[in-house]
Coordinates of C-alpha atoms and ligand atoms in Angstrom, one line a residue:
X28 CA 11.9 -2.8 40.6
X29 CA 12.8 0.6 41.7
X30 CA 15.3 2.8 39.8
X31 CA 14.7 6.4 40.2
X32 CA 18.0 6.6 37.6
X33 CA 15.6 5.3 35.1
X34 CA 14.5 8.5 32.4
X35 CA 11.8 7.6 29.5
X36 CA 10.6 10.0 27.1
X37 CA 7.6 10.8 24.7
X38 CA 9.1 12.8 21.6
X39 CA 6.1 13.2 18.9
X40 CA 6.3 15.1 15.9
X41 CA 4.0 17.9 15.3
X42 CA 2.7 16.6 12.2
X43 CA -1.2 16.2 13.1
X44 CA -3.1 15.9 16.3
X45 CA -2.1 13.2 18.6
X46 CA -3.6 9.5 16.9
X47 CA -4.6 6.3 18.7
X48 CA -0.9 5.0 17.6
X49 CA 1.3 7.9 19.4
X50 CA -1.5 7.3 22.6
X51 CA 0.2 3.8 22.7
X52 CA 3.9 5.2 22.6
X53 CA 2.8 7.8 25.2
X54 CA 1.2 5.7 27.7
X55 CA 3.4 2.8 27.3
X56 CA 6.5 4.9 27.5
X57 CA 4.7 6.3 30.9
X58 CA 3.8 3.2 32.3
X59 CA 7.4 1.6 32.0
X60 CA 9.0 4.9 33.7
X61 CA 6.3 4.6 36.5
X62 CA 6.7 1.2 36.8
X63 CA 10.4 1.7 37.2
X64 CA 9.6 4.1 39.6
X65 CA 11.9 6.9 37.3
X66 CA 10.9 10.1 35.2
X67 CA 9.1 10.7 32.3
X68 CA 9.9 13.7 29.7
X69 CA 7.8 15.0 26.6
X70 CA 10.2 16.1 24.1
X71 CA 8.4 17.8 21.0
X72 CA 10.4 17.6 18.1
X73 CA 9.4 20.0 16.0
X74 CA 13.5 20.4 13.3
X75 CA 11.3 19.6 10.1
X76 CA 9.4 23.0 9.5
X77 CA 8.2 21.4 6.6
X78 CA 6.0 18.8 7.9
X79 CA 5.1 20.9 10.8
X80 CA 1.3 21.6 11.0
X81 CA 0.6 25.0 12.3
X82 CA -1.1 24.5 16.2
X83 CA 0.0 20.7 16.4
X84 CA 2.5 21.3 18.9
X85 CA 0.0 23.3 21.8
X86 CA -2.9 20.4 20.1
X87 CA -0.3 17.4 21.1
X88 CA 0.4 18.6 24.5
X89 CA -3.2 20.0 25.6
X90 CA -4.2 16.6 24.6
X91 CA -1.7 14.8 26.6
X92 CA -2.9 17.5 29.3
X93 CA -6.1 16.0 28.8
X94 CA -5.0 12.2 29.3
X95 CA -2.8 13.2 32.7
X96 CA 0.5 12.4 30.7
X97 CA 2.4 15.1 31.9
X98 CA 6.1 16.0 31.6
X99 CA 8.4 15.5 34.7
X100 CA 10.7 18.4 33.7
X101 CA 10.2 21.6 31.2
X102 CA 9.1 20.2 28.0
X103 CA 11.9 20.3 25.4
X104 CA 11.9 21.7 22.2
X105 CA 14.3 20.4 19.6
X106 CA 13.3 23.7 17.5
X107 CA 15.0 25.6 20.4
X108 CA 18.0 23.7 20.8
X109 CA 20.0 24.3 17.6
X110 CA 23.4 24.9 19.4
X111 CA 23.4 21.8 20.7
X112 CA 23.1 19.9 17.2
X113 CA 25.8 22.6 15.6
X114 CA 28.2 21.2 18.9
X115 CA 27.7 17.9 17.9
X116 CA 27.6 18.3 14.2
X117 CA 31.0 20.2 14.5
X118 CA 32.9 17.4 16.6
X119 CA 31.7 14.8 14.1
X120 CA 33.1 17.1 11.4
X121 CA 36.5 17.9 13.2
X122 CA 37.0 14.3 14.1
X123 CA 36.3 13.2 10.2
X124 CA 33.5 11.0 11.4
X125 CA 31.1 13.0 9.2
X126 CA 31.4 14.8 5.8
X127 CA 30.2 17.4 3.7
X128 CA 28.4 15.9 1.0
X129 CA 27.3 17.5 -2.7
X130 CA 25.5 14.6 -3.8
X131 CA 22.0 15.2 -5.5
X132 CA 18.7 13.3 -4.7
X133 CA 19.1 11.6 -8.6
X134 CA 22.9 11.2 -8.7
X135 CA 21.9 8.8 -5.3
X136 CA 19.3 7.4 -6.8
X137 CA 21.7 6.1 -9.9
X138 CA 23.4 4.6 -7.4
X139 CA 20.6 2.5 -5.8
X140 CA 19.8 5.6 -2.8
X141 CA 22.0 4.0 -0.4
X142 CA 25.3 6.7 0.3
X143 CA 28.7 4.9 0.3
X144 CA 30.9 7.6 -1.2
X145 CA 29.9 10.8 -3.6
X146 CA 29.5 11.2 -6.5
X147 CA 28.4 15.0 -7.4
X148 CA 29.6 16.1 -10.6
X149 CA 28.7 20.0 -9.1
X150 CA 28.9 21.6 -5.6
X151 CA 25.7 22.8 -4.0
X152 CA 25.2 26.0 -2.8
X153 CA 23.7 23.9 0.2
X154 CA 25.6 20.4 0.8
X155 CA 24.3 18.2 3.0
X156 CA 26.2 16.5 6.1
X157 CA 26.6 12.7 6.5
X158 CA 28.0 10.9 8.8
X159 CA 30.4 8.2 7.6
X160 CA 29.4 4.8 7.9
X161 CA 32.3 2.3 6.9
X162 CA 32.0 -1.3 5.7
X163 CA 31.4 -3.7 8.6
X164 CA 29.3 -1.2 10.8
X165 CA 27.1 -4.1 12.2
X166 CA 25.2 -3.0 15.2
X167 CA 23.6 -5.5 16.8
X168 CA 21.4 -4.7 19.8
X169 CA 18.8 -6.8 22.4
X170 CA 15.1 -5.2 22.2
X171 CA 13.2 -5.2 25.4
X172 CA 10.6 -6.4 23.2
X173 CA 12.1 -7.5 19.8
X174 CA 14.6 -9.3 21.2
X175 CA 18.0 -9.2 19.6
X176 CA 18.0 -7.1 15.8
X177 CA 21.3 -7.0 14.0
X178 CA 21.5 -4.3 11.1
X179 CA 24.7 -3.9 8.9
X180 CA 24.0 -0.5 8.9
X181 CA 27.1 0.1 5.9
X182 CA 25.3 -1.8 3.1
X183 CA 21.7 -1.4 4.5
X184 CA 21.4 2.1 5.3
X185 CA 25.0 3.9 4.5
X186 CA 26.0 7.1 5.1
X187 CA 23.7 8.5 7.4
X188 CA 21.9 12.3 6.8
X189 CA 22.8 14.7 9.7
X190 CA 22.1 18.0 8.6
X191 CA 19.5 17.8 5.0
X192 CA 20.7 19.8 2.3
X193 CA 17.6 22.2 2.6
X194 CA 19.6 23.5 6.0
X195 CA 17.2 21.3 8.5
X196 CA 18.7 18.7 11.1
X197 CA 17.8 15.4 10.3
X198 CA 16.0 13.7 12.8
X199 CA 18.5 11.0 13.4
X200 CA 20.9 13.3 14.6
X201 CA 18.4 15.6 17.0
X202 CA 16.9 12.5 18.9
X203 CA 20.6 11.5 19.4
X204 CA 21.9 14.2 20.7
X205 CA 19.0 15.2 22.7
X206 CA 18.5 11.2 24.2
X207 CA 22.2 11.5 25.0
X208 CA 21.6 14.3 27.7
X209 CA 19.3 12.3 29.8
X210 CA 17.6 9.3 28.4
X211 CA 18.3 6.0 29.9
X212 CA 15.1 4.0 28.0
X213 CA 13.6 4.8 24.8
X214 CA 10.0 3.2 24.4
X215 CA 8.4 4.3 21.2
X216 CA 6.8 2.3 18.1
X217 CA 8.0 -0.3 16.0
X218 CA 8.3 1.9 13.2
X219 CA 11.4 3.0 14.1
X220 CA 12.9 -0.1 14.7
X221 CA 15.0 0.4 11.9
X222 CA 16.3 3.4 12.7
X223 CA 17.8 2.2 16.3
X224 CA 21.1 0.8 14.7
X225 CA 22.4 4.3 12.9
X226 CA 21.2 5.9 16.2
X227 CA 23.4 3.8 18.2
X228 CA 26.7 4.0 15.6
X229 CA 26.1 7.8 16.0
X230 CA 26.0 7.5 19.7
X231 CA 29.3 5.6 19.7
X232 CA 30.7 8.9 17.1
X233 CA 29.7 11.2 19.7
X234 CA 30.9 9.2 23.1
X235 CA 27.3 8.8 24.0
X236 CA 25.6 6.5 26.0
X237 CA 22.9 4.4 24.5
X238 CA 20.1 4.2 26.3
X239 CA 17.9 1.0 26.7
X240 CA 15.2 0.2 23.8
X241 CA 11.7 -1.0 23.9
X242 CA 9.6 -1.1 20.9
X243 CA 6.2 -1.1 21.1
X244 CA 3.9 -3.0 18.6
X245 CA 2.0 -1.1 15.4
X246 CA -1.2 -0.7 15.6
X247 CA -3.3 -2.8 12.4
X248 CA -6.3 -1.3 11.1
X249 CA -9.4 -3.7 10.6
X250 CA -8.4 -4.9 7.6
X251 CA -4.8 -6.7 9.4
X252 CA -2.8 -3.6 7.9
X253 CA -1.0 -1.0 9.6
X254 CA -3.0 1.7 10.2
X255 CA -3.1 4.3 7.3
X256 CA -2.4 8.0 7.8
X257 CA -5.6 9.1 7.5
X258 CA -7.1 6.4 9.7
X259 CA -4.0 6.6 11.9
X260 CA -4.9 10.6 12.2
X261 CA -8.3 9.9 13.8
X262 CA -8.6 12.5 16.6
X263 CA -8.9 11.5 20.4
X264 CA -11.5 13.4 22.1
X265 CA -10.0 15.7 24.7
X266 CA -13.2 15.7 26.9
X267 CA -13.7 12.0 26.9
X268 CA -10.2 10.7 26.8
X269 CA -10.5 7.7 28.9
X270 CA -12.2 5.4 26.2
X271 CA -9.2 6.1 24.3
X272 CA -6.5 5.5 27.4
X273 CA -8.5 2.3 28.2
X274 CA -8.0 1.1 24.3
X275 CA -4.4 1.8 24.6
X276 CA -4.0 0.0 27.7
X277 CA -5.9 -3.1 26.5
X278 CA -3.6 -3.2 22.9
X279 CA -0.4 -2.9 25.5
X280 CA -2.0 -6.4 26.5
X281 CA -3.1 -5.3 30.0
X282 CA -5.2 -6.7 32.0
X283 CA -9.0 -5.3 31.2
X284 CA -10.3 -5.2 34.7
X285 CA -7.8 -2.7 35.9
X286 CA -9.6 0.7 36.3
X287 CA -12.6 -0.9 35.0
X288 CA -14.5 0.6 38.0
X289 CA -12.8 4.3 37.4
X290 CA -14.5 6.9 35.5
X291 CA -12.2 9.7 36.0
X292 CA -8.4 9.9 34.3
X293 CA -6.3 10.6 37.2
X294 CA -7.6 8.0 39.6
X295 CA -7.5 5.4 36.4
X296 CA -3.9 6.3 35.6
X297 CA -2.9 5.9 39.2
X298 CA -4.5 2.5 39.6
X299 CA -2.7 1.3 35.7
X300 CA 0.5 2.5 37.3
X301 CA 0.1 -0.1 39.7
X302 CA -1.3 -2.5 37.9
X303 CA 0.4 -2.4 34.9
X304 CA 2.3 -5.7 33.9
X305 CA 5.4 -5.3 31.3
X306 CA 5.6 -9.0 31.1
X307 CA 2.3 -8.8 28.8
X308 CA 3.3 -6.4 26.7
X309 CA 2.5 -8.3 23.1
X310 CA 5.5 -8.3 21.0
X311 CA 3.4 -8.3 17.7
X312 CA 1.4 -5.6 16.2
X313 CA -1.7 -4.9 17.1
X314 CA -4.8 -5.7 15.7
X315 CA -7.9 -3.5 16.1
X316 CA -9.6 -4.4 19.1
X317 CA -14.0 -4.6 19.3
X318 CA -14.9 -4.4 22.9
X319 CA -18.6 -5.1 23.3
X320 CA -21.0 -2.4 24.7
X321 CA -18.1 0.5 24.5
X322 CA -18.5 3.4 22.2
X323 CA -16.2 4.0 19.6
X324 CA -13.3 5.7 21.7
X325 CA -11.9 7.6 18.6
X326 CA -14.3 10.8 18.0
X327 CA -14.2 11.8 14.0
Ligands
LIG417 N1 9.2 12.1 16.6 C1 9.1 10.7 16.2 C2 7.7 10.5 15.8 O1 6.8 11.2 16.2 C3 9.4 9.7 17.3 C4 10.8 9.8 17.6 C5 11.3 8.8 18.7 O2 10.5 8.4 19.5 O3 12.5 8.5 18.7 O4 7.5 9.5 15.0

């Protein structure tokens, strides 16, 4: 299969240093755009100052740097590209598909945290901005992995958050916006599954496309859970990083012998690019994997 229409993208959060489960999204995300025979774009998105971590952001890429997972085109950085979210925000506003809403954090939570109309007994200096989600706003959509997930968005999520009340854009509405200018296939973890269908309603509120999804599986820790944040924030080491690409590659259900032979990370990438398999991509998450005689690939 050849489709050099094909985009993917890698889009952390520079919230910690790059762990064993954003190594999956990375290299799996690369894999399917090489495999495709497309591009491949690092997008760092840095809107929630907040939970920004000072040096994450040069930490993230230098490591990816490390691990030969380059960008195909300028990195982006959703920090930098506020006018592009005001556009969209305002459209939504002038069209009424999104409203100004006064309603507090406990005045939601009376009303069991799901937004279907407000209920602010005050205006806010600082309202937030939600997009309106009517009853009946199923979205149903077919997973390259997950197969087909249906979500009635209205009485499961409701209105949606696009611009916080603290004056950040929400997340939802960046990675719209910015997957809307170029992304044909979003491959990223399972955890955000449940975030696809009130991605795709806003798509369809802003005439955008919506791209193809494949979510990848969580990784379990050795007790059968998903991996904690502390265990989850285990550093890679950026001198050795192969152990760590190798780990990935075998929890994306590849086949072991690939590379085996290949100690350095350029030639082992190139030979996964050819080797790689989607077809055994596990569905399920992922539990943690012992391979005999290999050092612990995660340095603490
Ligand atoms: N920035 C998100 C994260 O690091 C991923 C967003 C996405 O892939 O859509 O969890």
């Amino acid at each position: 299969m050849s489709d050099p229409s094909y985009c993917g993208r890698f889009a952390p959060s520079p919230t910690g240093p790059l762990h064993p489960g954003s190594l999956l999204a990375a290299l799996g995300s690369w894999l399917l755009a090489r495999h495709a025979g497309g591009r491949w774009l690092v997008r760092v998105e840095d809107v929630d100052p907040p939970r920004t971590v000072p040096g994450a952001v040069s930490g993230q890429l230098a490591m990816l740097a490390a691990c030969g997972l380059v960008s195909d085109g300028p990195v982006l950085h959703q920090s930098q590209r506020d006018a592009l979210y005001e556009a969209a925000l305002e459209q939504l506003l002038r069209e009424d598909k999104a409203f100004v809403c006064h309603c507090s954090r406990s005045e939601l939570a009376a009303q069991g945290g799901i937004h279907h109309r407000c209920v602010a007994r005050a205006e806010r200096a600082h309202p937030a901005v939600r997009l309106r989600v009517p009853p009946g706003s199923v979205v149903r959509f077919n997973d390259g992995l997950q197969g087909t997930i249906v979500q009635d968005v209205h009485s499961e999520v409701g209105d949606v958050v696009l611009r916080r009340a603290d004056g950040y854009w929400a997340y939802q509405l960046a990675v719209v916006v910015d997957d809307g200018a170029h992304v044909t296939d979003v491959v990223r973890g399972a955890d955000l599954l449940d975030s696809t269908p009130r991605q795709i309603l806003l798509q369809r509120a802003l005439g955008l496309p919506t791209p193809r999804y494949l979510h990848l599986p969580l990784l379990l820790g050795p007790d059968g859970r998903k991996l904690s944040k502390s265990e989850a924030a285990l550093p890679i080491d950026p001198a050795r990083p192969l152990p760590a690409l190798r780990q990935a590659w075998r929890q994306l259900g590849q086949d072991p012998t690939i590379g085996a032979a290949v100690d350095e990370v350029d030639p082992w990438l190139r030979e996964a690019a050819a080797g790689f398999d989607p077809a055994r991509l596990p569905p399920g998450d992922i539990p943690t994997l012992h391979v005999a005689g290999e050092a612990a690939p995660f340095a603490r």
